[in-house]
XYZ file of C-alpha atoms in Angstrom:
677
model
C -53.266 27.745 -29.045
C -52.299 27.879 -32.523
C -49.008 26.674 -32.723
C -50.820 23.733 -30.947
C -53.736 23.215 -33.813
C -50.528 23.461 -36.306
C -49.235 20.572 -34.363
C -51.930 18.875 -34.549
C -52.646 19.031 -38.322
C -49.240 18.026 -39.191
C -49.627 15.107 -37.202
C -53.178 14.176 -39.034
C -50.641 13.758 -42.346
C -49.634 10.309 -41.242
C -51.372 7.744 -40.730
C -50.811 3.971 -39.617
C -47.561 4.957 -38.110
C -48.461 3.549 -34.315
C -48.880 0.510 -33.252
C -52.419 -0.728 -34.260
C -53.309 -1.887 -30.795
C -51.900 0.833 -29.600
C -55.222 3.818 -28.718
C -58.161 4.712 -27.772
C -59.363 6.333 -31.255
C -61.344 9.388 -31.633
C -64.009 9.123 -34.089
C -63.807 11.655 -35.890
C -60.697 11.721 -36.902
C -60.583 7.371 -37.622
C -60.499 8.342 -41.764
C -57.134 10.787 -41.171
C -54.953 8.417 -38.225
C -56.626 4.986 -38.372
C -58.345 3.811 -41.714
C -55.010 1.920 -43.354
C -53.746 0.573 -40.419
C -57.232 -1.092 -39.534
C -57.400 -2.785 -42.609
C -53.779 -3.733 -43.174
C -55.226 -6.116 -39.487
C -57.952 -6.993 -41.849
C -61.231 -4.532 -40.738
C -63.933 -5.078 -43.571
C -65.245 -1.609 -42.527
C -64.506 1.966 -44.046
C -64.562 4.858 -41.141
C -67.683 6.021 -41.932
C -69.445 3.278 -41.328
C -68.468 2.986 -38.095
C -68.723 6.768 -37.247
C -70.640 9.030 -39.477
C -73.566 11.646 -38.207
C -75.088 11.777 -42.157
C -76.038 7.877 -42.242
C -76.111 5.294 -39.807
C -73.749 3.868 -38.467
C -71.965 1.450 -35.183
C -71.885 4.299 -32.803
C -75.901 4.355 -32.971
C -75.474 1.207 -31.858
C -73.049 1.770 -28.890
C -74.221 4.395 -25.517
C -72.738 5.340 -22.449
C -75.072 2.902 -19.883
C -75.889 4.563 -16.697
C -72.567 7.033 -16.548
C -69.667 4.759 -15.350
C -70.192 1.691 -18.298
C -71.028 1.215 -22.051
C -73.570 -0.821 -23.493
C -75.293 -1.753 -26.837
C -78.314 -2.307 -28.831
C -78.719 -5.469 -30.796
C -82.831 -5.487 -31.518
C -84.957 -3.074 -33.299
C -86.885 -3.314 -30.658
C -84.322 -1.278 -28.004
C -83.003 -4.566 -26.157
C -79.358 -3.138 -24.281
C -76.569 -5.621 -23.372
C -74.184 -4.702 -20.851
C -71.748 -6.227 -18.137
C -73.282 -7.891 -14.875
C -71.320 -5.520 -12.177
C -72.822 -2.597 -14.914
C -76.297 -3.358 -14.135
C -75.243 -4.482 -10.907
C -76.532 -1.408 -8.547
C -80.001 -1.335 -10.551
C -80.239 -5.825 -9.896
C -79.153 -5.310 -6.218
C -81.788 -1.909 -5.523
C -84.505 -3.997 -7.805
C -84.012 -6.754 -5.309
C -85.803 -7.497 -2.355
C -84.545 -10.356 0.310
C -87.350 -12.663 -1.372
C -87.251 -11.864 -4.192
C -83.169 -11.936 -4.986
C -82.127 -11.277 -8.419
C -78.580 -10.575 -7.851
C -78.234 -13.773 -6.142
C -81.397 -16.278 -8.262
C -80.829 -14.183 -11.564
C -84.167 -12.949 -13.730
C -85.538 -12.984 -16.803
C -88.479 -11.111 -17.945
C -91.236 -13.688 -19.827
C -92.656 -11.121 -22.235
C -91.854 -6.733 -21.962
C -94.279 -6.890 -19.782
C -92.441 -7.881 -17.021
C -89.556 -5.768 -17.521
C -88.654 -4.097 -14.661
C -88.748 -0.801 -14.512
C -85.495 1.071 -13.255
C -85.526 4.545 -11.837
C -82.161 6.834 -12.466
C -80.673 4.902 -15.031
C -80.066 6.073 -18.018
C -78.145 5.648 -21.795
C -77.182 7.891 -24.006
C -76.844 7.881 -27.579
C -74.392 10.356 -28.719
C -75.357 12.767 -31.720
C -72.688 13.964 -33.638
C -68.370 15.776 -32.020
C -67.638 18.735 -33.644
C -63.869 20.308 -33.783
C -64.655 23.767 -32.097
C -60.980 24.688 -31.606
C -60.315 26.947 -33.782
C -63.238 29.227 -32.441
C -61.712 29.655 -28.148
C -58.232 30.095 -30.014
C -59.484 33.403 -31.088
C -61.350 33.628 -27.590
C -58.302 32.702 -25.349
C -60.727 29.530 -24.018
C -63.145 31.757 -22.418
C -65.443 29.231 -20.522
C -68.442 31.242 -21.216
C -67.460 30.406 -24.401
C -68.094 27.168 -24.505
C -71.200 28.023 -22.578
C -72.256 29.595 -24.908
C -71.463 26.542 -27.705
C -72.808 23.911 -25.535
C -76.367 26.167 -25.013
C -76.742 27.233 -29.078
C -76.189 22.823 -30.222
C -79.225 22.623 -27.310
C -81.612 24.857 -29.466
C -80.155 23.324 -32.374
C -80.855 19.688 -31.423
C -83.879 19.553 -30.038
C -84.085 16.670 -26.738
C -80.450 16.893 -27.354
C -78.107 17.887 -24.609
C -74.738 19.299 -25.637
C -70.829 20.176 -24.108
C -68.053 22.015 -24.926
C -65.168 18.802 -23.863
C -61.227 19.269 -23.739
C -58.814 16.990 -25.531
C -54.526 16.760 -24.821
C -54.924 17.942 -21.195
C -57.034 21.289 -23.230
C -55.245 22.072 -26.715
C -58.183 20.478 -27.954
C -61.698 21.162 -27.533
C -64.828 19.073 -28.698
C -68.406 19.750 -29.115
C -70.319 16.617 -28.558
C -73.897 15.921 -28.920
C -75.716 13.286 -27.178
C -78.958 11.879 -26.280
C -80.407 11.144 -23.238
C -83.149 8.134 -22.218
C -84.795 7.920 -19.281
C -86.777 4.529 -19.392
C -84.768 2.028 -19.179
C -85.454 -1.437 -17.905
C -84.516 -4.726 -16.336
C -84.441 -8.174 -18.638
C -83.089 -10.204 -17.499
C -79.958 -11.358 -16.210
C -77.721 -14.480 -14.501
C -77.191 -15.267 -10.626
C -74.399 -13.620 -9.416
C -72.609 -17.596 -9.488
C -72.360 -16.910 -12.985
C -72.030 -13.102 -13.569
C -69.441 -13.045 -11.077
C -68.013 -15.635 -10.761
C -64.594 -16.064 -9.615
C -65.766 -12.596 -7.415
C -62.404 -10.684 -5.622
C -59.824 -13.514 -6.579
C -60.492 -13.898 -10.616
C -60.712 -9.791 -10.587
C -58.771 -8.352 -13.091
C -56.986 -12.456 -13.656
C -56.706 -14.771 -16.267
C -57.433 -17.050 -17.292
C -61.142 -16.076 -16.747
C -64.233 -18.212 -16.515
C -67.244 -15.456 -15.306
C -69.867 -14.701 -17.737
C -70.161 -10.795 -17.433
C -73.421 -9.818 -18.404
C -76.770 -8.549 -17.889
C -79.492 -7.407 -20.200
C -82.010 -4.189 -20.570
C -83.882 -2.295 -22.786
C -84.692 1.019 -23.672
C -87.877 2.431 -23.664
C -89.286 6.048 -25.853
C -92.416 7.941 -25.944
C -94.639 7.183 -28.773
C -92.305 9.421 -31.046
C -89.174 7.611 -30.338
C -87.724 10.647 -28.541
C -86.907 10.422 -24.455
C -89.303 10.582 -22.289
C -89.938 9.215 -18.395
C -91.193 6.564 -17.207
C -94.604 5.453 -18.456
C -96.526 2.472 -18.754
C -97.456 3.980 -22.392
C -93.984 3.549 -23.796
C -92.869 1.798 -25.889
C -89.558 -0.076 -26.504
C -87.001 2.235 -28.555
C -85.978 2.492 -32.594
C -82.261 2.176 -33.101
C -80.880 3.648 -36.168
C -78.509 0.785 -35.741
C -78.336 -2.278 -34.461
C -75.874 -4.621 -33.821
C -75.589 -8.513 -35.368
C -74.773 -11.094 -33.693
C -72.023 -13.821 -34.236
C -72.555 -17.075 -33.459
C -68.301 -18.145 -35.375
C -66.680 -16.940 -32.646
C -63.168 -15.930 -32.678
C -60.134 -17.463 -33.740
C -56.463 -15.898 -32.730
C -55.596 -14.227 -35.101
C -58.598 -12.293 -36.073
C -59.667 -8.830 -35.948
C -61.157 -6.881 -33.350
C -62.165 -3.995 -31.818
C -63.420 -2.760 -29.974
C -65.835 0.886 -29.279
C -67.029 2.200 -25.868
C -66.523 4.888 -23.396
C -62.967 5.309 -21.610
C -62.955 6.698 -18.393
C -59.528 8.274 -16.894
C -56.158 7.558 -18.729
C -52.490 9.078 -17.129
C -50.697 8.973 -20.331
C -50.099 12.258 -20.172
C -49.134 12.705 -16.867
C -45.499 13.063 -15.053
C -43.852 11.424 -13.517
C -44.323 13.828 -9.842
C -47.562 12.445 -11.114
C -47.986 9.634 -11.213
C -45.185 9.156 -7.718
C -48.156 11.362 -6.179
C -51.227 9.199 -7.475
C -49.005 5.889 -6.240
C -48.866 7.528 -2.935
C -52.723 8.429 -3.671
C -53.808 4.685 -4.549
C -51.839 3.741 -1.315
C -53.777 5.657 1.597
C -56.907 4.334 -0.429
C -55.535 0.736 -0.207
C -55.629 0.724 3.588
C -58.117 2.291 4.686
C -60.842 -0.333 1.635
C -58.656 -3.019 2.663
C -59.980 -2.824 6.353
C -63.353 -1.496 5.649
C -63.955 -4.458 3.129
C -62.892 -7.251 5.824
C -65.607 -5.792 7.659
C -68.159 -5.450 5.327
C -67.382 -9.400 4.001
C -67.366 -10.950 7.917
C -71.223 -9.262 7.522
C -71.865 -10.385 3.877
C -71.823 -13.823 4.452
C -73.111 -14.028 7.453
C -76.944 -12.786 6.669
C -77.775 -12.965 3.099
C -79.964 -9.632 4.181
C -77.090 -7.750 4.331
C -75.368 -9.778 1.960
C -78.028 -7.865 -1.041
C -77.674 -4.978 0.750
C -74.224 -4.247 0.983
C -72.875 -6.187 -2.910
C -73.582 -3.293 -4.062
C -71.165 -0.981 -1.996
C -68.633 -3.469 -1.867
C -68.660 -4.171 -6.002
C -67.697 -0.134 -5.587
C -65.207 -0.253 -3.548
C -63.291 -3.875 -4.215
C -63.229 -3.178 -7.975
C -61.157 -0.297 -7.564
C -59.159 -1.053 -4.827
C -57.847 -4.563 -6.869
C -56.819 -2.245 -9.990
C -54.805 0.092 -7.066
C -52.946 -2.545 -5.975
C -52.073 -4.120 -9.537
C -51.117 -0.739 -11.043
C -48.105 -1.330 -7.244
C -47.054 -4.172 -8.144
C -46.676 -3.540 -12.532
C -45.202 0.032 -11.782
C -42.333 -1.737 -10.080
C -42.365 -4.538 -12.418
C -41.918 -2.713 -14.955
C -40.378 -0.086 -13.943
C -42.409 3.063 -15.006
C -41.927 5.831 -13.353
C -38.256 4.906 -14.910
C -39.406 5.451 -18.119
C -41.166 7.961 -17.544
C -38.388 9.926 -16.364
C -36.158 8.983 -19.105
C -38.796 9.489 -21.374
C -38.975 13.843 -19.726
C -34.873 13.949 -19.789
C -35.432 12.769 -23.724
C -37.866 15.610 -23.926
C -36.430 17.684 -22.572
C -33.084 17.496 -24.701
C -35.508 18.401 -27.787
C -37.174 21.218 -26.316
C -33.582 23.069 -24.735
C -32.323 22.839 -28.669
C -34.461 25.996 -30.101
C -34.870 28.628 -28.441
C -39.061 28.804 -28.879
C -38.651 25.801 -27.642
C -37.875 26.776 -24.501
C -39.619 29.532 -24.457
C -43.039 27.143 -24.982
C -42.336 24.156 -23.343
C -39.008 24.159 -21.256
C -41.403 25.787 -17.725
C -43.563 22.546 -17.856
C -41.699 19.882 -15.845
C -40.530 22.307 -13.092
C -44.041 24.212 -12.876
C -45.642 20.958 -13.157
C -43.666 19.001 -9.822
C -43.913 22.558 -7.741
C -48.467 22.290 -8.398
C -48.172 19.143 -7.393
C -45.488 19.280 -4.282
C -47.481 22.335 -3.889
C -51.367 20.387 -2.637
C -49.950 16.849 -2.115
C -49.998 17.110 1.765
C -53.881 18.814 1.617
C -54.739 15.671 -1.119
C -53.470 12.694 0.855
C -55.643 14.546 4.377
C -58.505 14.943 1.775
C -58.585 11.330 0.576
C -58.306 9.830 3.563
C -61.112 11.556 5.385
C -63.012 10.343 1.917
C -61.990 7.295 2.809
C -62.461 6.370 6.428
C -65.125 9.053 8.402
C -66.710 9.986 5.387
C -67.274 5.892 4.818
C -69.955 6.209 7.908
C -73.464 5.925 6.630
C -74.832 6.804 9.991
C -72.968 10.727 8.782
C -74.317 11.044 5.425
C -77.976 9.621 5.743
C -78.232 13.064 8.096
C -78.535 15.081 5.125
C -80.934 13.077 3.220
C -84.514 13.667 3.038
C -87.956 12.246 2.218
C -87.273 9.352 -1.090
C -84.633 9.675 -0.935
C -83.405 8.273 2.927
C -85.972 6.174 2.691
C -84.268 5.091 -0.384
C -80.829 4.735 1.644
C -82.428 2.867 4.783
C -83.481 0.424 2.443
C -79.831 -0.517 2.367
C -78.669 0.037 5.696
C -78.098 -2.150 8.691
C -76.758 0.166 12.123
C -75.090 -2.608 13.318
C -73.062 -3.346 10.371
C -72.079 0.692 10.307
C -71.415 0.641 13.570
C -68.430 -2.137 13.135
C -67.366 -0.090 9.677
C -66.938 3.429 11.867
C -64.654 1.849 14.978
C -62.186 0.154 11.799
C -62.717 3.590 10.498
C -62.332 5.791 13.162
C -59.314 3.791 14.528
C -57.511 3.850 10.800
C -58.349 7.302 10.967
C -56.574 8.682 13.766
C -53.384 6.588 13.741
C -53.104 8.057 10.387
C -53.906 12.315 9.858
C -51.182 14.875 10.337
C -52.914 16.457 13.757
C -53.214 19.757 11.609
C -55.426 18.068 9.452
C -57.641 15.719 11.886
C -61.611 16.375 12.177
C -63.075 18.382 15.110
C -66.063 17.381 15.993
C -67.500 19.212 19.308
C -67.086 18.649 22.245
C -64.728 15.740 22.135
C -61.334 15.235 21.099
C -60.728 11.759 19.764
C -57.495 11.385 19.674
C -57.940 11.945 23.411
C -61.163 10.757 23.913
C -62.700 7.473 24.147
C -63.841 6.798 20.742
C -65.810 3.955 20.924
C -67.940 4.982 23.450
C -68.852 8.007 21.426
C -69.453 6.061 18.968
C -72.084 4.306 20.785
C -73.636 7.799 22.096
C -73.521 8.627 18.784
C -75.458 5.338 16.899
C -77.820 5.322 20.275
C -78.107 9.650 20.050
C -79.128 9.669 15.815
C -82.687 9.308 14.680
C -80.421 8.667 11.929
C -80.067 5.093 12.462
C -83.889 3.841 11.017
C -87.222 4.923 10.057
C -88.822 4.375 13.346
C -85.984 6.442 14.916
C -86.469 9.085 13.270
C -90.151 9.339 12.959
C -90.511 8.951 16.434
C -87.700 12.467 16.022
C -90.360 14.263 13.975
C -93.586 13.416 16.036
C -91.495 15.268 19.379
C -90.173 17.982 17.174
C -86.475 17.083 17.440
C -84.049 19.960 15.968
C -82.102 17.079 13.354
C -79.607 19.693 12.305
C -78.528 19.437 16.253
C -78.915 14.748 15.271
C -75.186 13.839 16.680
C -74.864 11.823 12.940
C -75.330 16.310 11.869
C -73.181 16.723 14.157
C -70.435 14.654 12.966
C -71.126 15.260 8.678
C -70.962 19.440 9.734
C -67.121 18.484 11.430
C -66.413 15.619 8.300
C -67.763 18.494 6.150
C -65.865 21.576 7.744
C -62.414 19.789 7.865
C -63.187 19.361 3.754
C -63.553 22.794 3.255
C -61.372 23.375 4.844
C -58.443 21.500 2.985
C -60.284 21.626 -0.425
C -59.314 25.523 -1.002
C -55.515 24.453 -1.060
C -55.881 21.219 -3.193
C -58.143 23.565 -5.876
C -55.080 25.999 -6.007
C -52.868 23.175 -7.092
C -54.537 21.656 -9.310
C -55.271 25.201 -11.149
C -51.542 25.796 -10.943
C -51.236 22.825 -12.943
C -53.498 23.197 -15.706
C -51.268 26.173 -17.850
C -48.402 23.091 -17.390
C -49.855 20.889 -18.428
C -51.867 21.995 -21.411
C -48.274 22.898 -22.060
C -46.457 19.910 -21.540
C -49.018 17.400 -23.702
C -48.204 20.710 -26.449
C -44.934 19.850 -26.224
C -45.347 16.154 -26.989
C -47.422 16.188 -29.503
C -45.222 18.748 -31.528
C -42.252 16.342 -30.165
C -43.366 13.512 -31.680
C -45.098 15.574 -35.339
C -45.604 13.028 -38.172
C -47.096 10.792 -35.902
C -50.887 9.886 -35.156
C -52.163 10.198 -31.566
C -54.876 9.571 -29.272
C -56.083 11.935 -26.424
C -56.153 10.576 -22.170
C -58.986 9.209 -22.004
C -62.278 10.310 -20.179
C -65.224 9.233 -20.767
C -65.843 10.609 -24.624
C -66.605 7.661 -27.304
C -64.069 6.041 -28.492
C -62.430 3.296 -29.997
C -59.422 0.622 -30.161
C -58.640 -1.987 -32.536
C -55.957 -4.796 -32.458
C -56.747 -8.549 -32.598
C -57.476 -11.833 -30.785
C -54.044 -12.469 -28.856
C -52.630 -15.540 -26.580
C -50.260 -13.694 -24.297
C -46.932 -14.597 -21.636
C -47.144 -13.286 -18.502
C -43.725 -14.851 -17.736
C -40.951 -17.280 -18.180
C -42.561 -20.829 -19.583
C -45.824 -19.980 -19.592
C -48.052 -19.108 -22.240
C -51.676 -18.456 -21.638
C -53.836 -19.479 -24.658
C -56.306 -16.495 -26.198
C -59.474 -18.466 -24.824
C -61.411 -20.747 -22.488
C -64.340 -23.305 -21.644
C -66.571 -23.933 -19.683
C -64.278 -27.682 -17.841
C -62.436 -23.228 -16.480
C -65.778 -23.326 -15.032
C -65.710 -26.599 -13.609
C -62.271 -26.798 -12.526
C -63.112 -24.191 -10.521
C -65.902 -25.178 -8.332
C -65.683 -25.223 -4.421
C -69.474 -25.019 -2.845
C -67.544 -23.981 0.090
C -66.519 -20.843 -1.859
C -68.909 -18.149 -2.069
C -66.834 -17.052 -5.063
C -66.520 -20.382 -6.835
C -70.124 -21.150 -6.697
C -71.946 -23.107 -9.729
C -75.366 -23.296 -10.645
C -76.752 -27.530 -10.805
C -78.695 -26.759 -14.164
C -74.955 -25.187 -15.552
C -73.840 -28.422 -14.169
C -76.274 -29.992 -16.168
C -75.800 -28.503 -19.391
C -72.517 -29.118 -18.859
C -72.653 -32.465 -18.043
C -74.742 -33.537 -21.964
C -72.765 -31.408 -23.540
C -76.163 -29.854 -23.949
C -74.574 -26.645 -26.245
C -76.268 -26.287 -28.643
C -75.488 -24.030 -31.896
C -73.399 -21.743 -28.944
C -70.449 -24.700 -30.202
C -67.158 -23.801 -31.241
C -65.971 -25.812 -33.915
C -64.142 -28.186 -31.711
C -67.133 -28.628 -29.500
C -66.357 -27.060 -25.746
C -68.184 -24.544 -25.379
C -66.090 -21.432 -25.106
C -66.480 -18.852 -22.209
C -64.189 -15.923 -22.829
C -61.527 -14.346 -24.676
C -58.472 -12.369 -25.414
C -57.876 -9.228 -27.349
C -54.293 -6.825 -27.371
C -57.589 -3.638 -27.707
C -56.063 -0.094 -25.274
C -59.521 -0.440 -22.622
C -59.220 0.946 -19.397
C -62.596 1.202 -16.993
C -65.247 2.259 -18.671
C -64.904 -0.053 -21.509
C -66.778 -2.452 -19.063
C -69.425 -3.849 -21.047
C -67.870 -2.313 -24.756
C -69.128 -4.856 -27.628
C -66.093 -6.112 -29.104
C -66.634 -6.951 -32.741
C -65.295 -8.957 -35.921
C -63.998 -7.322 -39.359
C -67.861 -6.588 -40.632
C -68.572 -5.216 -36.811
C -70.511 -8.632 -35.153
C -70.886 -8.476 -31.914
C -68.699 -11.338 -30.978
C -67.870 -10.736 -27.089
C -68.263 -8.214 -24.060
C -65.235 -6.774 -23.201
C -64.900 -6.977 -19.646
C -61.155 -6.806 -17.751
C -58.068 -5.841 -18.392
C -55.466 -8.258 -17.055
C -52.855 -8.611 -13.228
C -49.812 -8.027 -15.460
C -50.582 -4.157 -17.850
C -52.322 -2.913 -14.470
C -49.841 -0.019 -15.354
C -52.084 0.464 -18.412
C -53.197 4.247 -17.582
C -49.943 5.042 -18.138
C -48.129 2.863 -20.536
C -49.401 0.831 -23.851
C -47.992 -2.923 -23.054
C -47.911 -3.709 -25.966
C -46.701 -7.759 -25.461
C -48.426 -7.437 -21.787
C -51.736 -5.900 -22.375
C -54.516 -8.014 -23.325
C -58.986 -7.070 -22.920
C -60.403 -10.200 -21.124
C -63.537 -10.444 -23.218
C -67.148 -12.680 -21.968
C -67.459 -14.990 -25.721
C -70.972 -13.777 -26.798
C -72.414 -17.653 -27.459
C -71.761 -17.718 -23.789
C -73.773 -14.866 -22.842
C -76.604 -16.058 -25.211
C -76.222 -19.702 -23.796
C -76.957 -18.540 -20.793
C -79.814 -16.121 -22.176
C -81.388 -19.479 -23.977
C -80.841 -22.946 -22.620
C -80.147 -21.746 -18.704
C -82.331 -19.024 -18.481
C -85.326 -20.272 -20.490
C -85.585 -16.794 -22.193
C -85.449 -17.746 -26.094
C -88.252 -15.290 -27.378
C -85.525 -12.955 -26.800
C -83.355 -14.202 -29.509
C -86.462 -13.560 -31.648
C -85.539 -10.176 -31.972
C -81.659 -10.278 -32.547
C -80.404 -10.423 -36.181
C -77.597 -14.182 -35.356
C -75.572 -14.717 -38.479
C -72.994 -17.720 -38.520
């Protein structure tokens, strides 16, 4: 550990050696690693303008939204914008068949009409402090991490704190944050705009989706976090973003701040091969389940609303994994990783001390990965099939949780999913890994009859049947759904210890591998894998060529929406009001200098899942767009950055404002924003 700290210190002595458009950079290290490179690209901001613990900075306007996306504050009254797909679950939860905010859109006409969203939180970063030296002395003991976090909470009342690992555990930061719990829905366009293109266009360019939704953060009278109360007030932030109406030009500086989820740039070829194998299990199961759900959703508006969020959560990862499979093959990702490892080992073996430190890392990781591969695959198959039978999950819920679950549950749909999932599970599970349901051998029995009996006999199918069972004094732990749930749980518990043991065995080798890579590349700035902590990535607005003879320009326009329109295809419907705006060219101040309405644009900034909703900022820190997707040709980017291919797809903030103003009639919100030309 101490040797690694020295290697990292040496890394920090060199500035700007990596490509400026690659990297998810840690905010406290911007001055040492990135300041010069950002200036050369055109940034007019200092590192302290971006991250400071002594004064307001851009980090104070960027939030972790709901734990899985990013959002940004765009007014001094706590107004927040993020992606439509980030707000999707909250919007669905607030919707009813009579008031379907997903399908029809919604805009509050005043603050009194803003809708509380139970359970939704936003998190503001307060500080990040390197505590690696402390853990070097204490050998990184877990109790010390707990104690450090507890002390930080005492020193920062009202805040949360945790010690987070970076570089496969070689570096640790104490992260202090503040979580606001009263968040209200302000507005969003209809799904035909906010989700235009659906699964077909997901991860694709050219893109024309106006992927945004708006919320507001509320606080107590002291501006501190508080549970929902009608007496709470709009939150006053330390910093809110100004919004540029200028638009972007190719070559403009662009940067993105947000909370990227997970990357695998410090993993080995053996680990990546196993990741692809696991992805295939997920793809196969989700393909089957999604086909069932989509058919049912399009046949019934009620089912369409109930399962909208469930389907979206499933399909996003499903398509990404398909893209990864194609990109890995096309770009020879595994072969290039093997070559890197071979070069690394040549360097390691030239020195006895390096052999002692790093020589066993690759072999150890390969062995540990193989030791739990079969159990990992069996566990994933179980979670992607039998665990998707909703009836089993309902049997563990009570009270309000169960009431909320029934609201988005259709037993007829679940019965069809159960049949498809059980069939797929039985066709693919190894005999030794099969779930054992008491009283029946699913491999030999008529499982369709068993499923009929399960759904006919369970009290958890509906509120009415549950109430009758409770009134009759039924033992709900013996309900057939509860029996199935326990059988799945027991099989998961049987597989879990082997998986956990393999993961634990990987840790020291992964730490050694990361430390070795950094020493090997000593003198080059480095960034750790994404881990849902706040990062900065920067580059420029840039077109790309996906293949010979094809050049994609860096922006799209509303004309492309009209070209894609297909009234018979749910994914490509265009609202009449938007067509009217287009026909009249009623773009107002949101039009580009060329007279058209720009819808989306490209940057070469380095992002991944979790960056959805992140602010795209210009050289002065003004908001010009929202990051919402990556492009198909670089779906291996979580493992290797592809500078000629990798692009971040962003919705132009002027399209957002036009939808809010001219389409949604919520121009009152503009009065609290800081618009710059």
